[in-house]
Amino acid sequence: MGSQEVLGQAARLASSGLLLQVLFRLITFVLNAFILRFLSKEIVGIVNVRLTLLYSTTIFLAREAFRRACLSGGAQRDWGQTFNLLWLTVPLGVFWSLLLGWVWLQLLEVPDPNVVPYYGAGVALFGLSAVVELLGEPFWVLAQAHMFVKLKVLAESMSVILRSVLTAFLVLWLPHWGLFIFSVAQLFYTTILVLCYVIYLIKVLHSPESTKQLTLPVSKITQLLPSIPRSRAFVNWKEAKLTWSFFKQSFLKQILTEGERYVMTFLNVLNFGDQGVYDIVNNLGSLVARLIFQPIEESFYIFFAKVLERGKDATRQKPEDVAVAAAVLESLLKLALLTGLTITVFGFAYSQLALDIYGGAMLSSGSGPVLLRSYCVYVLLLAVNGVTECFTFAAMSKEEVDRYNLTMLALSSSFLVLSYLLTSWCGSVGFILANCFNMGIRVAQSLYFIQHYFQRSPHRPLAGLHLSPVLLGVFALSGGITSVSEAFLCCEQGWPARLAHIAVGTVCLGVTLGTAFFTESKLIHFLRTQLGRSRLSDKMR
């Protein structure tokens, strides 16, 4: 498969993911805003911080390294060995869920059962849901490796929406169930998610006219189950060693990703109510990251991993592949920078309004608006980091991954210390400031790798981080106008003034996007080309 074809598939996967996720996230956004009005801050804190941390830690430690290692291989591989390796995530998940469940029940502060009932059942069911989700890992990797367009987005979005619907129903009809509501909904979510992948692949394998069937390395669903080969090793040891390298890195990355939740959970720097408000704002602030940056990062990580040979710099790769990879990386950096800068500039003036619409006075008063404004700055760093690490992790050799782990170890330690100190000094905003510091270091690390990778080639993809002075001036002007608008029109003047404030922002955003259209012609050409390929591929399917 040529680099241009792989690029077309990655672009199609990302664009389809974006459109579908926007639709489904909007539905989930409305459902969650409805549910939020029936909950206390304490229950939100326990579910969104304490129990979700148990689930995400179990999932991350059990599967993240396996995913990255198994998606890094080429088409010529023994898929039976890969599936065997992936099934090891299940016993790992059982181990981590039992160990972490014991910690959550015996070592951490247990909430008052009169305020938050069924905490023990919540811990057990959230741990079980993690193990259930791991049962679908071989199916997920097979689908991702062969770029099954829309399957991932449809499966995850459908599962999230059904979970929200079930939660809303239980909150309305059985509010006395407490944490049991969210625990049952979480188990339901992971079950539906796994079934979506299994049912879809069964349908593809039993459909003779399906063109996807021809691309799969299996002919029946039972070939995805673990098997003991007679003439070869149980697993591919090269993949297993790479998995171990990624595991050491994933352990550290998890601390960076969920660091504030670990500090809140183990050091008790915030009460459960404050944890709930912080997490709601954090989720709202990261909505764009999940909608836009995550699909792009996942899709183009696969593209870079397939086009480039791991561990070799640009001078030792095929020239045409390097040229395509450099052009794509430059355009992705430009897109990430523009998106992040837009969110930062306009987010400052519209944070309080967004929180008031989403959760009412519980969020828009107090520290909520300051938290969301701080998060808008963090989103800018998050956008750039997603693209740079997507390329870096796809191009690094095993030895480079191991060296990078040392940096991650230092970052993990500094993050925990910095978050504790900053939180003690300035409250929950300290978590976001600590995240900004660490994300900035990670961006610098990845930029250094990319600069060194292309140093002896004619390509300079980091030019994607340079914006037109005219566009930067428009961004500054828009930020000033919307800030003045917020001071006079939002948010105590009633809905007519709010609508006027929104209208001012809409005009400024339109002018900014129009300026970007005329000044960043290279990026516009890239987007038009990839969207055109995506539509053509969809018509041919």
PDB file of C-alpha atoms in Angstrom, residues 45-296:
ATOM      1  CA  GLY A  45     -16.745  14.180  42.394  1.00  0.00           C
ATOM      2  CA  ILE A  46     -16.827  10.504  43.422  1.00  0.00           C
ATOM      3  CA  VAL A  47     -17.962   9.258  39.995  1.00  0.00           C
ATOM      4  CA  ASN A  48     -15.952  11.537  37.718  1.00  0.00           C
ATOM      5  CA  VAL A  49     -12.759  11.552  39.768  1.00  0.00           C
ATOM      6  CA  ARG A  50     -12.494   8.585  42.130  1.00  0.00           C
ATOM      7  CA  LEU A  51     -14.274   5.790  40.203  1.00  0.00           C
ATOM      8  CA  THR A  52     -13.353   6.994  36.743  1.00  0.00           C
ATOM      9  CA  LEU A  53      -9.714   7.078  37.856  1.00  0.00           C
ATOM     10  CA  LEU A  54      -9.971   3.427  38.917  1.00  0.00           C
ATOM     11  CA  TYR A  55     -11.405   2.478  35.522  1.00  0.00           C
ATOM     12  CA  SER A  56      -9.009   4.560  33.421  1.00  0.00           C
ATOM     13  CA  THR A  57      -5.932   3.430  35.362  1.00  0.00           C
ATOM     14  CA  THR A  58      -6.850  -0.237  34.950  1.00  0.00           C
ATOM     15  CA  ILE A  59      -7.539   0.193  31.233  1.00  0.00           C
ATOM     16  CA  PHE A  60      -4.436   2.244  30.580  1.00  0.00           C
ATOM     17  CA  LEU A  61      -2.001  -0.017  32.391  1.00  0.00           C
ATOM     18  CA  ALA A  62      -3.473  -3.160  30.859  1.00  0.00           C
ATOM     19  CA  ARG A  63      -3.771  -2.177  27.204  1.00  0.00           C
ATOM     20  CA  GLU A  64      -2.067   1.085  26.145  1.00  0.00           C
ATOM     21  CA  ALA A  65       1.346  -0.485  25.570  1.00  0.00           C
ATOM     22  CA  PHE A  66      -0.175  -3.441  23.695  1.00  0.00           C
ATOM     23  CA  ARG A  67      -2.117  -1.129  21.402  1.00  0.00           C
ATOM     24  CA  ARG A  68       0.880   0.955  20.416  1.00  0.00           C
ATOM     25  CA  ALA A  69       3.149  -2.046  19.883  1.00  0.00           C
ATOM     26  CA  CYS A  70       0.617  -4.038  17.852  1.00  0.00           C
ATOM     27  CA  LEU A  71      -0.322  -1.075  15.654  1.00  0.00           C
ATOM     28  CA  SER A  72       3.328  -0.330  14.880  1.00  0.00           C
ATOM     29  CA  GLY A  73       3.936  -3.506  12.872  1.00  0.00           C
ATOM     30  CA  GLY A  74       3.602  -3.755   9.110  1.00  0.00           C
ATOM     31  CA  ALA A  75       1.124  -5.752   7.074  1.00  0.00           C
ATOM     32  CA  GLN A  76       3.494  -8.732   6.845  1.00  0.00           C
ATOM     33  CA  ARG A  77       3.114 -10.257  10.287  1.00  0.00           C
ATOM     34  CA  ASP A  78       1.772 -13.335  11.987  1.00  0.00           C
ATOM     35  CA  TRP A  79      -1.586 -12.074  13.186  1.00  0.00           C
ATOM     36  CA  GLY A  80      -2.100 -15.190  15.311  1.00  0.00           C
ATOM     37  CA  GLN A  81       0.865 -14.162  17.463  1.00  0.00           C
ATOM     38  CA  THR A  82      -0.426 -10.581  17.609  1.00  0.00           C
ATOM     39  CA  PHE A  83      -3.852 -11.761  18.790  1.00  0.00           C
ATOM     40  CA  ASN A  84      -2.230 -13.971  21.428  1.00  0.00           C
ATOM     41  CA  LEU A  85      -0.285 -10.977  22.709  1.00  0.00           C
ATOM     42  CA  LEU A  86      -3.429  -8.839  22.820  1.00  0.00           C
ATOM     43  CA  TRP A  87      -5.357 -11.437  24.831  1.00  0.00           C
ATOM     44  CA  LEU A  88      -2.785 -11.040  27.594  1.00  0.00           C
ATOM     45  CA  THR A  89      -4.465  -7.721  28.350  1.00  0.00           C
ATOM     46  CA  VAL A  90      -7.373  -9.593  29.971  1.00  0.00           C
ATOM     47  CA  PRO A  91      -5.442 -11.286  32.816  1.00  0.00           C
ATOM     48  CA  LEU A  92      -3.470  -8.072  33.226  1.00  0.00           C
ATOM     49  CA  GLY A  93      -6.741  -6.205  33.552  1.00  0.00           C
ATOM     50  CA  VAL A  94      -8.001  -8.658  36.189  1.00  0.00           C
ATOM     51  CA  PHE A  95      -4.766  -8.210  38.156  1.00  0.00           C
ATOM     52  CA  TRP A  96      -4.865  -4.413  38.046  1.00  0.00           C
ATOM     53  CA  SER A  97      -8.589  -4.178  38.814  1.00  0.00           C
ATOM     54  CA  LEU A  98      -8.223  -6.401  41.900  1.00  0.00           C
ATOM     55  CA  LEU A  99      -5.127  -4.598  43.149  1.00  0.00           C
ATOM     56  CA  LEU A 100      -6.489  -1.111  42.545  1.00  0.00           C
ATOM     57  CA  GLY A 101      -9.931  -2.073  43.859  1.00  0.00           C
ATOM     58  CA  TRP A 102      -8.342  -3.112  47.155  1.00  0.00           C
ATOM     59  CA  VAL A 103      -6.484   0.222  47.323  1.00  0.00           C
ATOM     60  CA  TRP A 104      -9.678   2.175  46.572  1.00  0.00           C
ATOM     61  CA  LEU A 105     -11.601   0.328  49.302  1.00  0.00           C
ATOM     62  CA  GLN A 106      -8.975  -0.072  52.020  1.00  0.00           C
ATOM     63  CA  LEU A 107      -6.459   2.749  51.721  1.00  0.00           C
ATOM     64  CA  LEU A 108      -8.420   5.740  50.415  1.00  0.00           C
ATOM     65  CA  GLU A 109     -10.965   7.872  52.213  1.00  0.00           C
ATOM     66  CA  VAL A 110     -14.426   6.298  51.952  1.00  0.00           C
ATOM     67  CA  PRO A 111     -17.296   8.781  51.450  1.00  0.00           C
ATOM     68  CA  ASP A 112     -20.160   9.029  53.932  1.00  0.00           C
ATOM     69  CA  PRO A 113     -22.712   6.350  52.870  1.00  0.00           C
ATOM     70  CA  ASN A 114     -25.556   8.702  53.838  1.00  0.00           C
ATOM     71  CA  VAL A 115     -24.327  11.279  51.314  1.00  0.00           C
ATOM     72  CA  VAL A 116     -22.911   8.929  48.651  1.00  0.00           C
ATOM     73  CA  PRO A 117     -24.375   5.404  48.972  1.00  0.00           C
ATOM     74  CA  TYR A 118     -23.084   2.159  47.362  1.00  0.00           C
ATOM     75  CA  TYR A 119     -19.424   3.165  47.124  1.00  0.00           C
ATOM     76  CA  GLY A 120     -18.211  -0.463  47.465  1.00  0.00           C
ATOM     77  CA  ALA A 121     -20.499  -1.659  44.668  1.00  0.00           C
ATOM     78  CA  GLY A 122     -19.260   1.211  42.528  1.00  0.00           C
ATOM     79  CA  VAL A 123     -15.637   0.173  42.943  1.00  0.00           C
ATOM     80  CA  ALA A 124     -16.429  -3.462  42.086  1.00  0.00           C
ATOM     81  CA  LEU A 125     -18.525  -2.661  39.000  1.00  0.00           C
ATOM     82  CA  PHE A 126     -16.136  -0.041  37.600  1.00  0.00           C
ATOM     83  CA  GLY A 127     -13.276  -2.570  37.924  1.00  0.00           C
ATOM     84  CA  LEU A 128     -15.397  -5.247  36.229  1.00  0.00           C
ATOM     85  CA  SER A 129     -16.292  -2.862  33.401  1.00  0.00           C
ATOM     86  CA  ALA A 130     -12.584  -2.358  32.681  1.00  0.00           C
ATOM     87  CA  VAL A 131     -12.058  -6.124  32.329  1.00  0.00           C
ATOM     88  CA  VAL A 132     -15.112  -6.420  30.055  1.00  0.00           C
ATOM     89  CA  GLU A 133     -13.746  -3.703  27.766  1.00  0.00           C
ATOM     90  CA  LEU A 134     -10.408  -5.530  27.470  1.00  0.00           C
ATOM     91  CA  LEU A 135     -12.228  -8.525  25.990  1.00  0.00           C
ATOM     92  CA  GLY A 136     -12.676  -6.498  22.815  1.00  0.00           C
ATOM     93  CA  GLU A 137      -9.029  -5.527  22.410  1.00  0.00           C
ATOM     94  CA  PRO A 138      -8.111  -7.945  19.551  1.00  0.00           C
ATOM     95  CA  PHE A 139     -11.195  -6.804  17.622  1.00  0.00           C
ATOM     96  CA  TRP A 140     -10.334  -3.137  18.166  1.00  0.00           C
ATOM     97  CA  VAL A 141      -6.718  -3.504  17.005  1.00  0.00           C
ATOM     98  CA  LEU A 142      -7.756  -5.490  13.911  1.00  0.00           C
ATOM     99  CA  ALA A 143     -10.291  -2.808  12.981  1.00  0.00           C
ATOM    100  CA  GLN A 144      -7.833   0.045  13.575  1.00  0.00           C
ATOM    101  CA  ALA A 145      -4.972  -1.619  11.699  1.00  0.00           C
ATOM    102  CA  HIS A 146      -7.229  -1.997   8.642  1.00  0.00           C
ATOM    103  CA  MET A 147      -8.735   1.472   9.032  1.00  0.00           C
ATOM    104  CA  PHE A 148     -12.386   0.500   9.199  1.00  0.00           C
ATOM    105  CA  VAL A 149     -13.917   3.905   8.656  1.00  0.00           C
ATOM    106  CA  LYS A 150     -16.597   5.027  11.123  1.00  0.00           C
ATOM    107  CA  LEU A 151     -16.655   1.778  13.157  1.00  0.00           C
ATOM    108  CA  LYS A 152     -14.661   3.167  16.085  1.00  0.00           C
ATOM    109  CA  VAL A 153     -16.602   6.414  16.191  1.00  0.00           C
ATOM    110  CA  LEU A 154     -19.990   4.724  15.830  1.00  0.00           C
ATOM    111  CA  ALA A 155     -19.226   2.104  18.474  1.00  0.00           C
ATOM    112  CA  GLU A 156     -17.897   4.560  21.049  1.00  0.00           C
ATOM    113  CA  SER A 157     -20.498   7.235  20.380  1.00  0.00           C
ATOM    114  CA  MET A 158     -23.411   4.796  20.470  1.00  0.00           C
ATOM    115  CA  SER A 159     -22.113   3.329  23.736  1.00  0.00           C
ATOM    116  CA  VAL A 160     -21.687   6.774  25.318  1.00  0.00           C
ATOM    117  CA  ILE A 161     -25.149   7.933  24.252  1.00  0.00           C
ATOM    118  CA  LEU A 162     -26.837   4.761  25.503  1.00  0.00           C
ATOM    119  CA  ARG A 163     -24.962   5.094  28.797  1.00  0.00           C
ATOM    120  CA  SER A 164     -26.155   8.683  29.161  1.00  0.00           C
ATOM    121  CA  VAL A 165     -29.740   7.705  28.347  1.00  0.00           C
ATOM    122  CA  LEU A 166     -29.656   4.881  30.916  1.00  0.00           C
ATOM    123  CA  THR A 167     -28.099   7.208  33.503  1.00  0.00           C
ATOM    124  CA  ALA A 168     -30.759   9.875  32.915  1.00  0.00           C
ATOM    125  CA  PHE A 169     -33.529   7.279  33.258  1.00  0.00           C
ATOM    126  CA  LEU A 170     -32.108   5.861  36.495  1.00  0.00           C
ATOM    127  CA  VAL A 171     -31.424   9.307  37.975  1.00  0.00           C
ATOM    128  CA  LEU A 172     -35.047  10.287  37.388  1.00  0.00           C
ATOM    129  CA  TRP A 173     -36.711   7.054  38.502  1.00  0.00           C
ATOM    130  CA  LEU A 174     -34.307   5.545  41.046  1.00  0.00           C
ATOM    131  CA  PRO A 175     -32.335   8.450  42.545  1.00  0.00           C
ATOM    132  CA  HIS A 176     -31.837   6.567  45.845  1.00  0.00           C
ATOM    133  CA  TRP A 177     -29.518   4.104  44.070  1.00  0.00           C
ATOM    134  CA  GLY A 178     -26.713   6.668  44.325  1.00  0.00           C
ATOM    135  CA  LEU A 179     -23.407   5.433  42.861  1.00  0.00           C
ATOM    136  CA  PHE A 180     -25.071   2.196  41.785  1.00  0.00           C
ATOM    137  CA  ILE A 181     -26.696   4.168  38.942  1.00  0.00           C
ATOM    138  CA  PHE A 182     -23.386   5.185  37.408  1.00  0.00           C
ATOM    139  CA  SER A 183     -21.771   1.791  38.048  1.00  0.00           C
ATOM    140  CA  VAL A 184     -24.502  -0.103  36.190  1.00  0.00           C
ATOM    141  CA  ALA A 185     -24.378   2.463  33.374  1.00  0.00           C
ATOM    142  CA  GLN A 186     -20.590   2.083  33.102  1.00  0.00           C
ATOM    143  CA  LEU A 187     -20.807  -1.711  32.854  1.00  0.00           C
ATOM    144  CA  PHE A 188     -23.553  -1.326  30.243  1.00  0.00           C
ATOM    145  CA  TYR A 189     -21.316   1.058  28.272  1.00  0.00           C
ATOM    146  CA  THR A 190     -18.328  -1.304  28.046  1.00  0.00           C
ATOM    147  CA  THR A 191     -20.552  -4.268  27.168  1.00  0.00           C
ATOM    148  CA  ILE A 192     -22.176  -2.392  24.274  1.00  0.00           C
ATOM    149  CA  LEU A 193     -18.770  -1.159  23.103  1.00  0.00           C
ATOM    150  CA  VAL A 194     -17.302  -4.662  22.866  1.00  0.00           C
ATOM    151  CA  LEU A 195     -20.430  -6.085  21.235  1.00  0.00           C
ATOM    152  CA  CYS A 196     -20.316  -3.403  18.520  1.00  0.00           C
ATOM    153  CA  TYR A 197     -16.849  -4.532  17.401  1.00  0.00           C
ATOM    154  CA  VAL A 198     -17.609  -8.238  17.645  1.00  0.00           C
ATOM    155  CA  ILE A 199     -20.934  -8.024  15.784  1.00  0.00           C
ATOM    156  CA  TYR A 200     -19.489  -5.785  13.091  1.00  0.00           C
ATOM    157  CA  LEU A 201     -16.545  -8.099  12.365  1.00  0.00           C
ATOM    158  CA  ILE A 202     -18.809 -11.160  12.360  1.00  0.00           C
ATOM    159  CA  LYS A 203     -21.022  -9.387   9.830  1.00  0.00           C
ATOM    160  CA  VAL A 204     -18.037  -8.494   7.626  1.00  0.00           C
ATOM    161  CA  LEU A 205     -16.596 -12.019   7.723  1.00  0.00           C
ATOM    162  CA  HIS A 206     -19.957 -13.574   6.825  1.00  0.00           C
ATOM    163  CA  SER A 207     -20.594 -11.171   3.950  1.00  0.00           C
ATOM    164  CA  PRO A 208     -19.100 -12.551   0.688  1.00  0.00           C
ATOM    165  CA  GLU A 209     -19.693  -9.291  -1.191  1.00  0.00           C
ATOM    166  CA  SER A 210     -17.893  -7.172   1.404  1.00  0.00           C
ATOM    167  CA  THR A 211     -14.683  -5.651   0.053  1.00  0.00           C
ATOM    168  CA  LYS A 212     -13.393  -5.311   3.612  1.00  0.00           C
ATOM    169  CA  GLN A 213     -13.393  -9.079   3.996  1.00  0.00           C
ATOM    170  CA  LEU A 214     -10.619  -9.325   1.399  1.00  0.00           C
ATOM    171  CA  THR A 215      -8.288  -7.104   3.418  1.00  0.00           C
ATOM    172  CA  LEU A 216      -8.588  -9.021   6.683  1.00  0.00           C
ATOM    173  CA  PRO A 217      -5.981 -11.589   7.753  1.00  0.00           C
ATOM    174  CA  VAL A 218      -8.713 -13.852   9.193  1.00  0.00           C
ATOM    175  CA  SER A 219     -11.595 -15.678   7.543  1.00  0.00           C
ATOM    176  CA  LYS A 220     -13.663 -16.506  10.637  1.00  0.00           C
ATOM    177  CA  ILE A 221     -14.182 -14.890  13.993  1.00  0.00           C
ATOM    178  CA  THR A 222     -12.703 -17.797  15.975  1.00  0.00           C
ATOM    179  CA  GLN A 223      -9.271 -17.001  14.489  1.00  0.00           C
ATOM    180  CA  LEU A 224      -9.169 -13.947  16.731  1.00  0.00           C
ATOM    181  CA  LEU A 225      -9.296 -16.136  19.830  1.00  0.00           C
ATOM    182  CA  PRO A 226      -6.051 -17.189  21.564  1.00  0.00           C
ATOM    183  CA  SER A 227      -4.392 -20.304  20.148  1.00  0.00           C
ATOM    184  CA  ILE A 228      -1.278 -22.354  20.879  1.00  0.00           C
ATOM    185  CA  PRO A 229       0.811 -22.683  17.699  1.00  0.00           C
ATOM    186  CA  ARG A 230       2.788 -25.847  17.071  1.00  0.00           C
ATOM    187  CA  SER A 231       5.666 -24.546  14.976  1.00  0.00           C
ATOM    188  CA  ARG A 232       6.282 -21.023  16.285  1.00  0.00           C
ATOM    189  CA  ALA A 233       6.360 -18.988  19.467  1.00  0.00           C
ATOM    190  CA  PHE A 234       3.138 -18.111  21.286  1.00  0.00           C
ATOM    191  CA  VAL A 235       3.790 -14.397  20.695  1.00  0.00           C
ATOM    192  CA  ASN A 236       6.051 -12.321  18.491  1.00  0.00           C
ATOM    193  CA  TRP A 237       8.929 -11.513  20.860  1.00  0.00           C
ATOM    194  CA  LYS A 238       9.839  -8.351  18.977  1.00  0.00           C
ATOM    195  CA  GLU A 239       6.325  -7.045  19.578  1.00  0.00           C
ATOM    196  CA  ALA A 240       6.479  -8.261  23.176  1.00  0.00           C
ATOM    197  CA  LYS A 241       9.719  -6.349  23.853  1.00  0.00           C
ATOM    198  CA  LEU A 242       8.292  -3.239  22.215  1.00  0.00           C
ATOM    199  CA  THR A 243       5.210  -3.665  24.405  1.00  0.00           C
ATOM    200  CA  TRP A 244       7.383  -3.693  27.511  1.00  0.00           C
ATOM    201  CA  SER A 245       9.070  -0.466  26.402  1.00  0.00           C
ATOM    202  CA  PHE A 246       5.713   1.169  25.784  1.00  0.00           C
ATOM    203  CA  PHE A 247       4.412  -0.192  29.099  1.00  0.00           C
ATOM    204  CA  LYS A 248       7.126   1.634  31.037  1.00  0.00           C
ATOM    205  CA  GLN A 249       6.289   4.758  29.077  1.00  0.00           C
ATOM    206  CA  SER A 250       2.511   4.298  29.454  1.00  0.00           C
ATOM    207  CA  PHE A 251       2.830   4.013  33.218  1.00  0.00           C
ATOM    208  CA  LEU A 252       4.493   7.409  33.298  1.00  0.00           C
ATOM    209  CA  LYS A 253       2.169   8.916  30.680  1.00  0.00           C
ATOM    210  CA  GLN A 254      -0.826   7.864  32.767  1.00  0.00           C
ATOM    211  CA  ILE A 255       0.514   9.858  35.709  1.00  0.00           C
ATOM    212  CA  LEU A 256       0.861  12.886  33.444  1.00  0.00           C
ATOM    213  CA  THR A 257      -2.561  12.395  31.857  1.00  0.00           C
ATOM    214  CA  GLU A 258      -4.477  11.766  35.093  1.00  0.00           C
ATOM    215  CA  GLY A 259      -2.018  13.421  37.465  1.00  0.00           C
ATOM    216  CA  GLU A 260      -4.465  15.885  38.969  1.00  0.00           C
ATOM    217  CA  ARG A 261      -6.907  13.085  39.777  1.00  0.00           C
ATOM    218  CA  TYR A 262      -4.162  11.114  41.527  1.00  0.00           C
ATOM    219  CA  VAL A 263      -3.243  14.165  43.594  1.00  0.00           C
ATOM    220  CA  MET A 264      -6.909  14.809  44.460  1.00  0.00           C
ATOM    221  CA  THR A 265      -7.510  11.142  45.289  1.00  0.00           C
ATOM    222  CA  PHE A 266      -4.410  10.326  47.310  1.00  0.00           C
ATOM    223  CA  LEU A 267      -3.488  13.685  48.871  1.00  0.00           C
ATOM    224  CA  ASN A 268      -7.010  15.026  49.577  1.00  0.00           C
ATOM    225  CA  VAL A 269      -6.167  18.578  48.507  1.00  0.00           C
ATOM    226  CA  LEU A 270      -9.819  19.199  47.520  1.00  0.00           C
ATOM    227  CA  ASN A 271     -13.074  17.947  49.018  1.00  0.00           C
ATOM    228  CA  PHE A 272     -15.419  15.782  46.934  1.00  0.00           C
ATOM    229  CA  GLY A 273     -17.598  18.772  45.979  1.00  0.00           C
ATOM    230  CA  ASP A 274     -14.672  20.851  44.694  1.00  0.00           C
ATOM    231  CA  GLN A 275     -13.381  17.790  42.868  1.00  0.00           C
ATOM    232  CA  GLY A 276     -16.751  17.510  41.144  1.00  0.00           C
ATOM    233  CA  VAL A 277     -16.720  21.135  39.939  1.00  0.00           C
ATOM    234  CA  TYR A 278     -13.114  20.848  38.744  1.00  0.00           C
ATOM    235  CA  ASP A 279     -13.806  17.653  36.832  1.00  0.00           C
ATOM    236  CA  ILE A 280     -16.912  19.042  35.116  1.00  0.00           C
ATOM    237  CA  VAL A 281     -14.944  22.090  33.972  1.00  0.00           C
ATOM    238  CA  ASN A 282     -12.043  19.855  32.953  1.00  0.00           C
ATOM    239  CA  ASN A 283     -14.334  17.650  30.852  1.00  0.00           C
ATOM    240  CA  LEU A 284     -16.008  20.653  29.266  1.00  0.00           C
ATOM    241  CA  GLY A 285     -12.661  22.228  28.488  1.00  0.00           C
ATOM    242  CA  SER A 286     -11.312  19.030  26.944  1.00  0.00           C
ATOM    243  CA  LEU A 287     -14.410  18.504  24.791  1.00  0.00           C
ATOM    244  CA  VAL A 288     -12.753  19.984  21.710  1.00  0.00           C
ATOM    245  CA  ALA A 289      -9.617  17.928  22.400  1.00  0.00           C
ATOM    246  CA  ARG A 290     -11.692  14.745  22.380  1.00  0.00           C
ATOM    247  CA  LEU A 291     -13.731  15.822  19.364  1.00  0.00           C
ATOM    248  CA  ILE A 292     -10.940  17.068  17.124  1.00  0.00           C
ATOM    249  CA  PHE A 293      -7.444  16.306  18.390  1.00  0.00           C
ATOM    250  CA  GLN A 294      -7.936  12.691  19.501  1.00  0.00           C
ATOM    251  CA  PRO A 295      -9.338  11.363  16.164  1.00  0.00           C
ATOM    252  CA  ILE A 296      -6.584  13.179  14.271  1.00  0.00           C
TER     253      ILE A 296
END
